[in-house]
Amino acid sequence: MHQNHTDRARFSGRTAVVTGASRGIGLAITEQLVSEGARVCITARKAGPLKEVAAAFPEGSVIAVAGKADDPEHRLEVFDTVAREFGGLDILVNNAGINPAYGPVAQLDLDVARKVLEVNVLATLAWIQGAVAHPGLRFAERCGSVVNLSSVTAETPAPGIGLYGVSKAAVSHLTRTLAAELGPLIRVNAVAPAVVKTQFAQALYEGREREAAEDYPMKRLGIPSDVASAVAYLASAESSWVTGHVLTVDGGLTVAGGTA
Ligand SMILES: NC(=O)c1ccc[n+]([C@@H]2O[C@H](COP(=O)([O-])OP(=O)(O)OC[C@H]3O[C@@H](n4cnc5c(N)ncnc54)[C@H](OP(=O)(O)O)[C@@H]3O)[C@@H](O)[C@H]2O)c1
């Protein structure tokens, strides 16, 4: 009999790492994976809020390791903890991302640019390298799935957040490049959202949400669960023949000619 996927636990017995998951999109991804049976290790820089969030999940389903996504010692601590507590890794979601600068790229402080590329691009690569190399995770043996957070700004430059777009273009290309290298056992995909209502994007719509939503054929901005369901599809066995794909999740913004 046909089952639709809401009544199946797609992630039963599966384990995941979701970076940057104390709020926003990362938290929604964690909620979705856990609700479908996964055990998840979440990360963020601030230990307090991260631990509080982990404690609100059913016992044993979520563990928290605080640290910076671009810190090699933190990554190793996460992977060692996952190997010890979960016995292996099936899903890696590179969600942590930053955009500390607003303004023209032509005048951007290069140290700020370096930091954006360090966290959004090089750390994404390093998490994937680390997951593949860690013997206790058996990521390839378990047919691991990586999902990276890109953005519609990867394809269409958006005024004021240009360098962020450059970093997300690199994430999209890294996704395709690693997918070609890491098959057949490991899949690498990405999602590319437009504006999603989180703390991160608040400045882009605060006080003008209705106006901002007008540019979207779906006539609303995104919410974190819009992205989480796309990530869950790419993380699950339902997408087992999909790799190197960047899935746009934008309420139609880009086909209507809009920018984030
Ligand atoms: N919201 C949007 O409109 C939108 C659109 C397209 C793409 N995205 C992408 O989606 C991802 C999540 O964004 P969001 O909107 O959910 O952001 P958010 O609400 O600001 O949440 C970011 C999360 O990441 C953590 N974090 C930030 N910097 C970190 C770092 N260096 N190392 C580890 N953790 C870090 C934060 O906790 P701490 O502060 O405690 O570290 C928090 O848990 C990002 O990659 C972003 O680029 C967002």
mmCIF file of C-alpha atoms and ligand atoms in Angstrom:
data_model
loop_
_atom_site.group_PDB
_atom_site.id
_atom_site.type_symbol
_atom_site.label_atom_id
_atom_site.label_comp_id
_atom_site.label_asym_id
_atom_site.label_seq_id
_atom_site.Cartn_x
_atom_site.Cartn_y
_atom_site.Cartn_z
ATOM 1 C CA MET A 1 0.000 0.000 0.000
ATOM 2 C CA HIS A 2 1.208 3.488 -0.795
ATOM 3 C CA GLN A 3 2.503 5.419 2.188
ATOM 4 C CA ASN A 4 3.089 9.107 1.976
ATOM 5 C CA HIS A 5 6.286 10.152 3.663
ATOM 6 C CA THR A 6 4.660 11.908 6.594
ATOM 7 C CA ASP A 7 3.732 8.559 8.120
ATOM 8 C CA ARG A 8 7.160 6.973 7.685
ATOM 9 C CA ALA A 9 10.152 7.603 9.914
ATOM 10 C CA ARG A 10 12.644 8.422 7.157
ATOM 11 C CA PHE A 11 15.478 8.874 9.633
ATOM 12 C CA SER A 12 14.890 6.028 12.037
ATOM 13 C CA GLY A 13 18.309 4.732 13.177
ATOM 14 C CA ARG A 14 20.045 7.630 11.390
ATOM 15 C CA THR A 15 22.402 10.147 12.917
ATOM 16 C CA ALA A 16 23.191 13.707 11.910
ATOM 17 C CA VAL A 17 25.367 16.715 12.621
ATOM 18 C CA VAL A 18 23.692 20.101 12.070
ATOM 19 C CA THR A 19 25.981 23.102 12.506
ATOM 20 C CA GLY A 20 24.566 26.429 13.686
ATOM 21 C CA ALA A 21 21.423 24.900 15.120
ATOM 22 C CA SER A 22 20.540 26.867 18.268
ATOM 23 C CA ARG A 23 17.918 28.881 16.337
ATOM 24 C CA GLY A 24 16.591 29.669 12.857
ATOM 25 C CA ILE A 25 16.991 27.265 9.956
ATOM 26 C CA GLY A 26 19.407 24.907 11.742
ATOM 27 C CA LEU A 27 16.958 24.439 14.604
ATOM 28 C CA ALA A 28 14.075 23.746 12.176
ATOM 29 C CA ILE A 29 16.228 21.162 10.361
ATOM 30 C CA THR A 30 17.012 19.486 13.686
ATOM 31 C CA GLU A 31 13.309 19.454 14.640
ATOM 32 C CA GLN A 32 12.398 17.832 11.344
ATOM 33 C CA LEU A 33 15.142 15.178 11.484
ATOM 34 C CA VAL A 34 14.349 14.293 15.110
ATOM 35 C CA SER A 35 10.597 14.168 14.443
ATOM 36 C CA GLU A 36 11.338 11.528 11.796
ATOM 37 C CA GLY A 37 13.551 9.406 14.030
ATOM 38 C CA ALA A 38 17.109 10.793 13.808
ATOM 39 C CA ARG A 39 19.565 11.445 16.605
ATOM 40 C CA VAL A 40 21.316 14.759 16.034
ATOM 41 C CA CYS A 41 24.420 16.541 17.297
ATOM 42 C CA ILE A 42 23.898 20.308 17.123
ATOM 43 C CA THR A 43 26.482 23.093 17.297
ATOM 44 C CA ALA A 44 26.627 26.875 17.766
ATOM 45 C CA ARG A 45 29.086 29.307 19.310
ATOM 46 C CA LYS A 46 27.138 30.203 22.456
ATOM 47 C CA ALA A 47 26.942 27.215 24.793
ATOM 48 C CA GLY A 48 24.042 28.478 26.955
ATOM 49 C CA PRO A 49 21.288 28.806 24.329
ATOM 50 C CA LEU A 50 22.582 25.688 22.532
ATOM 51 C CA LYS A 51 22.298 23.505 25.661
ATOM 52 C CA GLU A 52 18.826 24.906 26.416
ATOM 53 C CA VAL A 53 17.631 24.052 22.922
ATOM 54 C CA ALA A 54 19.082 20.513 23.121
ATOM 55 C CA ALA A 55 17.401 19.907 26.492
ATOM 56 C CA ALA A 56 13.963 20.661 25.011
ATOM 57 C CA PHE A 57 14.150 17.625 22.672
ATOM 58 C CA PRO A 58 13.138 14.097 23.755
ATOM 59 C CA GLU A 59 15.839 12.538 25.920
ATOM 60 C CA GLY A 60 18.699 10.958 23.968
ATOM 61 C CA SER A 61 17.705 12.480 20.624
ATOM 62 C CA VAL A 62 19.910 15.599 20.598
ATOM 63 C CA ILE A 63 23.387 16.284 21.933
ATOM 64 C CA ALA A 64 25.074 19.671 21.862
ATOM 65 C CA VAL A 65 28.708 20.608 21.348
ATOM 66 C CA ALA A 66 29.425 24.336 21.437
ATOM 67 C CA GLY A 67 32.123 25.896 19.281
ATOM 68 C CA LYS A 68 32.970 27.852 16.165
ATOM 69 C CA ALA A 69 32.327 26.141 12.832
ATOM 70 C CA ASP A 70 35.731 27.330 11.588
ATOM 71 C CA ASP A 71 37.676 25.912 14.556
ATOM 72 C CA PRO A 72 39.434 22.589 13.751
ATOM 73 C CA GLU A 73 39.490 21.488 17.429
ATOM 74 C CA HIS A 74 35.746 22.049 17.696
ATOM 75 C CA ARG A 75 35.086 19.986 14.579
ATOM 76 C CA LEU A 76 37.181 17.127 15.943
ATOM 77 C CA GLU A 77 35.350 17.298 19.284
ATOM 78 C CA VAL A 78 32.012 17.073 17.441
ATOM 79 C CA PHE A 79 33.115 14.106 15.351
ATOM 80 C CA ASP A 80 34.664 12.267 18.339
ATOM 81 C CA THR A 81 31.473 12.848 20.351
ATOM 82 C CA VAL A 82 29.247 11.602 17.531
ATOM 83 C CA ALA A 83 31.433 8.513 17.030
ATOM 84 C CA ARG A 84 31.316 7.738 20.761
ATOM 85 C CA GLU A 85 27.639 8.560 21.436
ATOM 86 C CA PHE A 86 25.996 7.564 18.136
ATOM 87 C CA GLY A 87 28.488 5.034 16.716
ATOM 88 C CA GLY A 88 28.592 6.650 13.260
ATOM 89 C CA LEU A 89 27.327 9.451 11.024
ATOM 90 C CA ASP A 90 24.778 9.394 8.180
ATOM 91 C CA ILE A 91 23.943 13.082 7.578
ATOM 92 C CA LEU A 92 26.039 16.242 7.722
ATOM 93 C CA VAL A 93 24.226 19.579 7.379
ATOM 94 C CA ASN A 94 26.576 22.533 6.926
ATOM 95 C CA ASN A 95 24.166 25.210 8.081
ATOM 96 C CA ALA A 96 26.343 27.645 10.061
ATOM 97 C CA GLY A 97 26.936 30.772 8.012
ATOM 98 C CA ILE A 98 27.705 34.430 8.629
ATOM 99 C CA ASN A 99 27.192 37.771 6.933
ATOM 100 C CA PRO A 100 28.755 40.439 9.126
ATOM 101 C CA ALA A 101 29.169 43.065 6.393
ATOM 102 C CA TYR A 102 26.654 45.295 4.633
ATOM 103 C CA GLY A 103 27.767 47.553 1.819
ATOM 104 C CA PRO A 104 29.594 47.596 -1.503
ATOM 105 C CA VAL A 105 32.118 44.821 -2.072
ATOM 106 C CA ALA A 106 34.447 47.290 -3.791
ATOM 107 C CA GLN A 107 35.099 48.944 -0.416
ATOM 108 C CA LEU A 108 34.927 45.862 1.793
ATOM 109 C CA ASP A 109 37.567 45.380 4.486
ATOM 110 C CA LEU A 110 39.574 42.360 3.366
ATOM 111 C CA ASP A 111 39.807 40.941 6.890
ATOM 112 C CA VAL A 112 36.003 40.852 7.027
ATOM 113 C CA ALA A 113 35.932 39.209 3.590
ATOM 114 C CA ARG A 114 38.473 36.623 4.771
ATOM 115 C CA LYS A 115 36.320 35.768 7.803
ATOM 116 C CA VAL A 116 33.184 35.296 5.662
ATOM 117 C CA LEU A 117 35.043 32.983 3.296
ATOM 118 C CA GLU A 118 36.644 31.156 6.239
ATOM 119 C CA VAL A 119 33.310 30.362 7.935
ATOM 120 C CA ASN A 120 30.992 29.965 4.933
ATOM 121 C CA VAL A 121 33.319 28.229 2.475
ATOM 122 C CA LEU A 122 36.450 26.760 4.047
ATOM 123 C CA ALA A 123 34.703 25.501 7.175
ATOM 124 C CA THR A 124 32.046 23.841 4.985
ATOM 125 C CA LEU A 125 34.827 22.059 3.115
ATOM 126 C CA ALA A 126 36.603 21.175 6.365
ATOM 127 C CA TRP A 127 33.466 19.646 7.947
ATOM 128 C CA ILE A 128 33.047 17.437 4.883
ATOM 129 C CA GLN A 129 36.723 16.459 4.797
ATOM 130 C CA GLY A 130 36.577 15.684 8.514
ATOM 131 C CA ALA A 131 33.429 13.552 8.261
ATOM 132 C CA VAL A 132 34.893 11.540 5.398
ATOM 133 C CA ALA A 133 38.242 11.015 7.139
ATOM 134 C CA HIS A 134 37.101 10.210 10.702
ATOM 135 C CA PRO A 135 37.330 6.421 11.148
ATOM 136 C CA GLY A 136 34.735 6.331 13.945
ATOM 137 C CA LEU A 137 32.024 7.910 11.771
ATOM 138 C CA ARG A 138 32.065 5.346 8.928
ATOM 139 C CA PHE A 139 30.448 8.068 6.810
ATOM 140 C CA ALA A 140 31.114 6.464 3.404
ATOM 141 C CA GLU A 141 30.297 2.957 4.608
ATOM 142 C CA ARG A 142 26.927 4.295 5.840
ATOM 143 C CA CYS A 143 26.303 6.039 2.462
ATOM 144 C CA GLY A 144 26.544 9.492 4.018
ATOM 145 C CA SER A 145 24.616 12.486 2.770
ATOM 146 C CA VAL A 146 25.860 16.077 2.978
ATOM 147 C CA VAL A 147 23.546 19.067 2.641
ATOM 148 C CA ASN A 148 25.080 22.549 2.448
ATOM 149 C CA LEU A 149 23.307 25.879 2.925
ATOM 150 C CA SER A 150 23.765 28.061 -0.139
ATOM 151 C CA SER A 151 21.533 31.028 -1.049
ATOM 152 C CA VAL A 152 19.791 32.549 -4.075
ATOM 153 C CA THR A 153 22.482 35.247 -3.833
ATOM 154 C CA ALA A 154 24.906 32.612 -5.158
ATOM 155 C CA GLU A 155 23.367 33.070 -8.621
ATOM 156 C CA THR A 156 22.003 36.619 -8.493
ATOM 157 C CA PRO A 157 24.052 39.354 -6.831
ATOM 158 C CA ALA A 158 22.048 41.210 -4.179
ATOM 159 C CA PRO A 159 22.968 44.801 -3.319
ATOM 160 C CA GLY A 160 24.687 45.245 0.051
ATOM 161 C CA ILE A 161 25.402 41.559 0.619
ATOM 162 C CA GLY A 162 27.685 40.966 -2.339
ATOM 163 C CA LEU A 163 30.546 39.166 -0.631
ATOM 164 C CA TYR A 164 28.082 36.899 1.139
ATOM 165 C CA GLY A 165 26.801 35.988 -2.348
ATOM 166 C CA VAL A 166 30.356 35.299 -3.483
ATOM 167 C CA SER A 167 30.799 32.920 -0.539
ATOM 168 C CA LYS A 168 27.516 31.123 -1.282
ATOM 169 C CA ALA A 169 28.459 30.815 -4.985
ATOM 170 C CA ALA A 170 31.563 29.019 -3.741
ATOM 171 C CA VAL A 171 29.394 26.777 -1.536
ATOM 172 C CA SER A 172 27.239 25.833 -4.538
ATOM 173 C CA HIS A 173 30.279 25.077 -6.670
ATOM 174 C CA LEU A 174 31.938 23.170 -3.832
ATOM 175 C CA THR A 175 28.743 21.110 -3.597
ATOM 176 C CA ARG A 176 28.925 20.119 -7.261
ATOM 177 C CA THR A 177 32.675 19.532 -7.157
ATOM 178 C CA LEU A 178 32.564 17.279 -4.086
ATOM 179 C CA ALA A 179 29.527 15.403 -5.395
ATOM 180 C CA ALA A 180 31.557 14.445 -8.465
ATOM 181 C CA GLU A 181 34.500 13.374 -6.288
ATOM 182 C CA LEU A 182 32.738 11.556 -3.468
ATOM 183 C CA GLY A 183 30.259 9.294 -5.267
ATOM 184 C CA PRO A 184 29.127 6.562 -5.343
ATOM 185 C CA LEU A 185 28.910 6.206 -1.576
ATOM 186 C CA ILE A 186 28.581 9.828 -0.458
ATOM 187 C CA ARG A 187 26.095 12.348 -1.861
ATOM 188 C CA VAL A 188 26.582 16.126 -1.638
ATOM 189 C CA ASN A 189 23.709 18.548 -2.274
ATOM 190 C CA ALA A 190 22.684 22.056 -1.238
ATOM 191 C CA VAL A 191 19.627 24.209 -0.740
ATOM 192 C CA ALA A 192 19.484 27.833 -1.878
ATOM 193 C CA PRO A 193 16.841 29.834 -0.012
ATOM 194 C CA ALA A 194 15.682 33.406 -0.588
ATOM 195 C CA VAL A 195 14.761 35.456 2.492
ATOM 196 C CA VAL A 196 13.718 33.254 5.392
ATOM 197 C CA LYS A 197 12.372 34.876 8.541
ATOM 198 C CA THR A 198 15.199 34.388 11.047
ATOM 199 C CA GLN A 199 17.387 36.667 13.135
ATOM 200 C CA PHE A 200 20.010 36.463 10.380
ATOM 201 C CA ALA A 201 17.786 38.013 7.705
ATOM 202 C CA GLN A 202 15.756 40.373 9.914
ATOM 203 C CA ALA A 203 17.397 43.527 8.570
ATOM 204 C CA LEU A 204 16.250 42.590 5.042
ATOM 205 C CA TYR A 205 12.530 42.646 5.852
ATOM 206 C CA GLU A 206 11.939 44.237 9.273
ATOM 207 C CA GLY A 207 9.227 46.886 9.077
ATOM 208 C CA ARG A 208 8.552 46.114 5.380
ATOM 209 C CA GLU A 209 7.610 42.446 5.295
ATOM 210 C CA ARG A 210 4.401 42.895 3.289
ATOM 211 C CA GLU A 211 6.238 44.999 0.690
ATOM 212 C CA ALA A 212 9.170 42.542 0.543
ATOM 213 C CA ALA A 213 6.781 39.612 0.079
ATOM 214 C CA GLU A 214 5.178 41.301 -2.963
ATOM 215 C CA ASP A 215 8.206 40.312 -5.089
ATOM 216 C CA TYR A 216 7.532 36.626 -4.393
ATOM 217 C CA PRO A 217 5.013 34.759 -6.582
ATOM 218 C CA MET A 218 4.034 32.886 -3.387
ATOM 219 C CA LYS A 219 3.395 36.287 -1.731
ATOM 220 C CA ARG A 220 5.206 35.477 1.487
ATOM 221 C CA LEU A 221 8.742 35.255 2.836
ATOM 222 C CA GLY A 222 10.168 31.882 3.801
ATOM 223 C CA ILE A 223 9.952 30.310 7.232
ATOM 224 C CA PRO A 224 12.602 27.930 8.597
ATOM 225 C CA SER A 225 10.452 24.815 8.059
ATOM 226 C CA ASP A 226 10.264 25.607 4.293
ATOM 227 C CA VAL A 227 14.012 25.021 4.168
ATOM 228 C CA ALA A 228 14.023 22.149 6.659
ATOM 229 C CA SER A 229 11.699 20.027 4.526
ATOM 230 C CA ALA A 230 13.925 20.513 1.467
ATOM 231 C CA VAL A 231 17.016 19.594 3.502
ATOM 232 C CA ALA A 232 15.241 16.492 4.831
ATOM 233 C CA TYR A 233 14.458 15.361 1.283
ATOM 234 C CA LEU A 234 18.107 15.740 0.224
ATOM 235 C CA ALA A 235 19.321 14.018 3.406
ATOM 236 C CA SER A 236 16.955 11.070 2.997
ATOM 237 C CA ALA A 237 17.119 7.929 0.874
ATOM 238 C CA GLU A 238 14.280 9.379 -1.242
ATOM 239 C CA SER A 239 16.914 11.435 -3.056
ATOM 240 C CA SER A 240 19.374 8.548 -3.449
ATOM 241 C CA TRP A 241 19.904 9.354 -7.168
ATOM 242 C CA VAL A 242 20.331 13.085 -6.588
ATOM 243 C CA THR A 243 23.816 14.434 -6.022
ATOM 244 C CA GLY A 244 25.537 17.703 -6.888
ATOM 245 C CA HIS A 245 22.187 19.493 -6.953
ATOM 246 C CA VAL A 246 21.448 22.935 -5.539
ATOM 247 C CA LEU A 247 17.738 23.080 -4.759
ATOM 248 C CA THR A 248 16.272 26.578 -4.916
ATOM 249 C CA VAL A 249 13.729 27.206 -2.152
ATOM 250 C CA ASP A 250 12.585 30.763 -2.779
ATOM 251 C CA GLY A 251 8.810 31.072 -3.144
ATOM 252 C CA GLY A 252 9.470 31.780 -6.834
ATOM 253 C CA LEU A 253 11.462 34.982 -6.191
ATOM 254 C CA THR A 254 14.174 34.335 -8.752
ATOM 255 C CA VAL A 255 11.911 33.221 -11.611
ATOM 256 C CA ALA A 256 10.035 36.479 -11.119
ATOM 257 C CA GLY A 257 13.314 38.386 -11.505
ATOM 258 C CA GLY A 258 13.740 39.322 -7.838
ATOM 259 C CA THR A 259 16.830 39.404 -5.660
ATOM 260 C CA ALA A 260 17.137 38.581 -1.944
HETATM 261 N N1 LIG B 1 17.668 33.459 6.741
HETATM 262 C C1 LIG B 1 17.834 33.622 5.449
HETATM 263 O O1 LIG B 1 17.150 34.452 4.799
HETATM 264 C C2 LIG B 1 18.813 32.757 4.698
HETATM 265 C C3 LIG B 1 18.718 32.725 3.290
HETATM 266 C C4 LIG B 1 19.627 31.935 2.570
HETATM 267 C C5 LIG B 1 20.579 31.204 3.232
HETATM 268 N N2 LIG B 1 20.647 31.245 4.604
HETATM 269 C C6 LIG B 1 21.695 30.458 5.257
HETATM 270 O O2 LIG B 1 21.085 29.592 6.208
HETATM 271 C C7 LIG B 1 22.013 29.343 7.262
HETATM 272 C C8 LIG B 1 21.338 29.569 8.607
HETATM 273 O O3 LIG B 1 20.874 30.896 8.658
HETATM 274 P P1 LIG B 1 19.764 31.389 9.702
HETATM 275 O O4 LIG B 1 18.964 32.407 8.980
HETATM 276 O O5 LIG B 1 19.073 30.248 10.330
HETATM 277 O O6 LIG B 1 20.697 32.159 10.759
HETATM 278 P P2 LIG B 1 20.446 32.493 12.327
HETATM 279 O O7 LIG B 1 19.005 32.521 12.650
HETATM 280 O O8 LIG B 1 21.284 33.690 12.595
HETATM 281 O O9 LIG B 1 21.103 31.225 13.052
HETATM 282 C C9 LIG B 1 22.466 30.976 12.898
HETATM 283 C C10 LIG B 1 22.864 29.820 13.777
HETATM 284 O O10 LIG B 1 24.248 29.527 13.527
HETATM 285 C C11 LIG B 1 25.010 29.744 14.718
HETATM 286 N N3 LIG B 1 26.281 30.306 14.267
HETATM 287 C C12 LIG B 1 26.516 31.542 13.742
HETATM 288 N N4 LIG B 1 27.807 31.676 13.431
HETATM 289 C C13 LIG B 1 28.424 30.511 13.757
HETATM 290 C C14 LIG B 1 29.748 30.040 13.694
HETATM 291 N N5 LIG B 1 30.744 30.804 13.220
HETATM 292 N N6 LIG B 1 30.007 28.783 14.130
HETATM 293 C C15 LIG B 1 29.027 28.002 14.617
HETATM 294 N N7 LIG B 1 27.745 28.398 14.716
HETATM 295 C C16 LIG B 1 27.447 29.632 14.286
HETATM 296 C C17 LIG B 1 24.144 30.650 15.590
HETATM 297 O O11 LIG B 1 24.387 30.508 16.998
HETATM 298 P P3 LIG B 1 25.562 31.352 17.745
HETATM 299 O O12 LIG B 1 25.279 32.789 17.462
HETATM 300 O O13 LIG B 1 25.460 30.962 19.186
HETATM 301 O O14 LIG B 1 26.836 30.873 17.123
HETATM 302 C C18 LIG B 1 22.756 30.117 15.254
HETATM 303 O O15 LIG B 1 22.502 28.907 15.934
HETATM 304 C C19 LIG B 1 23.230 30.233 6.988
HETATM 305 O O16 LIG B 1 24.229 29.484 6.312
HETATM 306 C C20 LIG B 1 22.686 31.287 6.058
HETATM 307 O O17 LIG B 1 23.685 31.836 5.234
HETATM 308 C C21 LIG B 1 19.785 32.004 5.345
#
